[in-house]
Short mmCIF file of C-alpha atoms in Angstrom, two decimals:
data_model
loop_
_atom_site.label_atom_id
_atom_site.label_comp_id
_atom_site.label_asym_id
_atom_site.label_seq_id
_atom_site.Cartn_x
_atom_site.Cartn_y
_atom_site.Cartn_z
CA UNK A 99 24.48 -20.32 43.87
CA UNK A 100 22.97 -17.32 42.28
CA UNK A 101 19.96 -16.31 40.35
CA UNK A 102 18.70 -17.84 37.23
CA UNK A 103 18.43 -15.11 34.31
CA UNK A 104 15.26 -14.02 34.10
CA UNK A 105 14.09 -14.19 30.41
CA UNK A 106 10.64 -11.94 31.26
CA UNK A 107 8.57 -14.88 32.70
CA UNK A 108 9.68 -17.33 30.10
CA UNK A 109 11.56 -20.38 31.09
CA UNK A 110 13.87 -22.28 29.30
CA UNK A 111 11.14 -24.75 28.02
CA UNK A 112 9.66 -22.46 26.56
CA UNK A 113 12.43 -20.88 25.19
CA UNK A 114 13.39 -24.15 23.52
CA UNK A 115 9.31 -24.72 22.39
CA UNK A 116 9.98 -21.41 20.66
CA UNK A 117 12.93 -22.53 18.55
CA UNK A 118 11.46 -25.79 17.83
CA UNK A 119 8.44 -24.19 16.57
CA UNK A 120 10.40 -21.45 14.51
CA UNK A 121 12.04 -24.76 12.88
CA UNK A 122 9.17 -26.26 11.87
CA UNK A 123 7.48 -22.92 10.45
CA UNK A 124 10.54 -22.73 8.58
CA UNK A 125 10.63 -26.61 7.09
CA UNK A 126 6.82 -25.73 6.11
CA UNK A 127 7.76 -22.57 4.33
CA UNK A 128 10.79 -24.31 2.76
CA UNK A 129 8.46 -27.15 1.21
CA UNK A 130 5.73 -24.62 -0.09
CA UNK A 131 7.87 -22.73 -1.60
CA UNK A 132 9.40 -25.95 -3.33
CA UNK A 133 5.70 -26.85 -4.37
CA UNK A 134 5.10 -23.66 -5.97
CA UNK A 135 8.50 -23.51 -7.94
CA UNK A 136 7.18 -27.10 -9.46
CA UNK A 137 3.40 -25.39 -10.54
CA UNK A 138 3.63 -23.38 -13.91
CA UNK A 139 1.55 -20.39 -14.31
CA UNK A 140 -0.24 -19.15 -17.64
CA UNK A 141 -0.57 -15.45 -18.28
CA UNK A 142 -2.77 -15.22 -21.92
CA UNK A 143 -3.02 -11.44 -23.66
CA UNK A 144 -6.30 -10.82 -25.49
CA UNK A 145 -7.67 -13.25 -27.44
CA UNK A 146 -4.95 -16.03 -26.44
CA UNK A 147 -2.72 -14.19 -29.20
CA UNK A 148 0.08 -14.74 -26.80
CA UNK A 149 0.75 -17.37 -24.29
CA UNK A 150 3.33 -17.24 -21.23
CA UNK A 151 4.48 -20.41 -19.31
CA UNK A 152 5.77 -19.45 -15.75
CA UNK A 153 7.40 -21.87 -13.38
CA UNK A 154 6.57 -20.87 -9.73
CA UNK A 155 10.38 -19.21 -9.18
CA UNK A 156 9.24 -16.71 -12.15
CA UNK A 157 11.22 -18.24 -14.69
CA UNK A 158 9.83 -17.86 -18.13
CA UNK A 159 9.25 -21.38 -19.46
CA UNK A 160 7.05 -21.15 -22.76
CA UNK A 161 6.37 -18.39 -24.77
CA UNK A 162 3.63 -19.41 -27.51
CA UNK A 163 2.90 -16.63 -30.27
CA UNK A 164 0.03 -17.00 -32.69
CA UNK A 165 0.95 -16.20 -36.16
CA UNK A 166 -2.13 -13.65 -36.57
CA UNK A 167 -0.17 -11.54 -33.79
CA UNK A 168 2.94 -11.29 -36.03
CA UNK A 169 1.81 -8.18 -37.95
CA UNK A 170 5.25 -6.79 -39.74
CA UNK A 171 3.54 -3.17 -40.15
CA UNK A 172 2.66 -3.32 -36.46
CA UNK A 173 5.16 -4.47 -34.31
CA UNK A 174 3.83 -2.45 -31.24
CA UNK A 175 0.59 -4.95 -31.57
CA UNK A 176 3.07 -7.82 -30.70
CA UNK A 177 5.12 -6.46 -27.99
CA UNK A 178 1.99 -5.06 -26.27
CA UNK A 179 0.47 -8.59 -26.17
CA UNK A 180 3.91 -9.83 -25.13
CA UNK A 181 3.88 -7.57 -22.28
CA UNK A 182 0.30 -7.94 -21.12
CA UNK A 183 0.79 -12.02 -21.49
CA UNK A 184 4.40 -11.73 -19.48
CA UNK A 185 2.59 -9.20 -16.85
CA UNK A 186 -0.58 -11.58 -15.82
CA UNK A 187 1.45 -14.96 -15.99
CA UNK A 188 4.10 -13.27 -13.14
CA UNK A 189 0.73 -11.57 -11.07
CA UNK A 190 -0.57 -15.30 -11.66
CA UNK A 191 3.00 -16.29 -9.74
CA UNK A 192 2.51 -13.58 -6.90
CA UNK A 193 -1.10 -13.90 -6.01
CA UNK A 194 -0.37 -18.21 -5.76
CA UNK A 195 2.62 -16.87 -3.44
CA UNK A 196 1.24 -14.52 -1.68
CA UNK A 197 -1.71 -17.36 -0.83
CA UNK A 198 0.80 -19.94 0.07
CA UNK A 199 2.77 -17.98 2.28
CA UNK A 200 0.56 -15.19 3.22
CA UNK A 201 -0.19 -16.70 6.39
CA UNK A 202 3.13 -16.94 7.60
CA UNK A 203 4.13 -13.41 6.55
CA UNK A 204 0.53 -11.97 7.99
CA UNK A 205 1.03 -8.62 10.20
CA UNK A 206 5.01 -8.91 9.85
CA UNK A 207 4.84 -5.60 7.49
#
């Protein structure tokens, strides 16, 4: 009979405690991350000119445009409100992300 493998002090118990627990971290990041994708998100651009609808997998659901935005001698007006409205509704996204599953990412970069 020879010598167990030494795993650096740990045993098999608590090698197996390990990979239980890595399961259920990864169940509870799975059903976060399906909560979030069923949340929508709102970016608005000044004045509420433009509205973007977000579903929480970044997927552009809504885009409302008031007609006061649709200027035809300046079209630049519009697509900078676009932008801005597209820009904060996908930050809204990232920050409720980075919140939800922040802590299981913490001091891994």
């Amino acid at each position: 009979m020879g010598k167990r493998p030494n795993f650096g002090g740990m045993g098999m118990g608590n090698m197996q405690g390990l990979i239980k627990q890595a399961k259920k971290m990864q169940q509870q990041m799975e059903a976060e991350q399906a909560n979030l994708a069923t949340q929508e998100f709102v970016g608005k651009s000044a004045d509420d000119m433009v509205v973007a609808t977000f579903s929480g997998d970044r997927k552009l659901k809504d885009l409302k445009i008031d007609k006061e935005a649709i200027d035809p001698d300046d079209p630049d007006m519009l697509q900078d409100l676009v932008i801005d409205a597209v820009n904060k509704g996908i930050k809204a996204v990232d920050d409720a992300t980075q919140a939800s599953m922040g802590k299981y990412t913490k001091g891994l970069m």
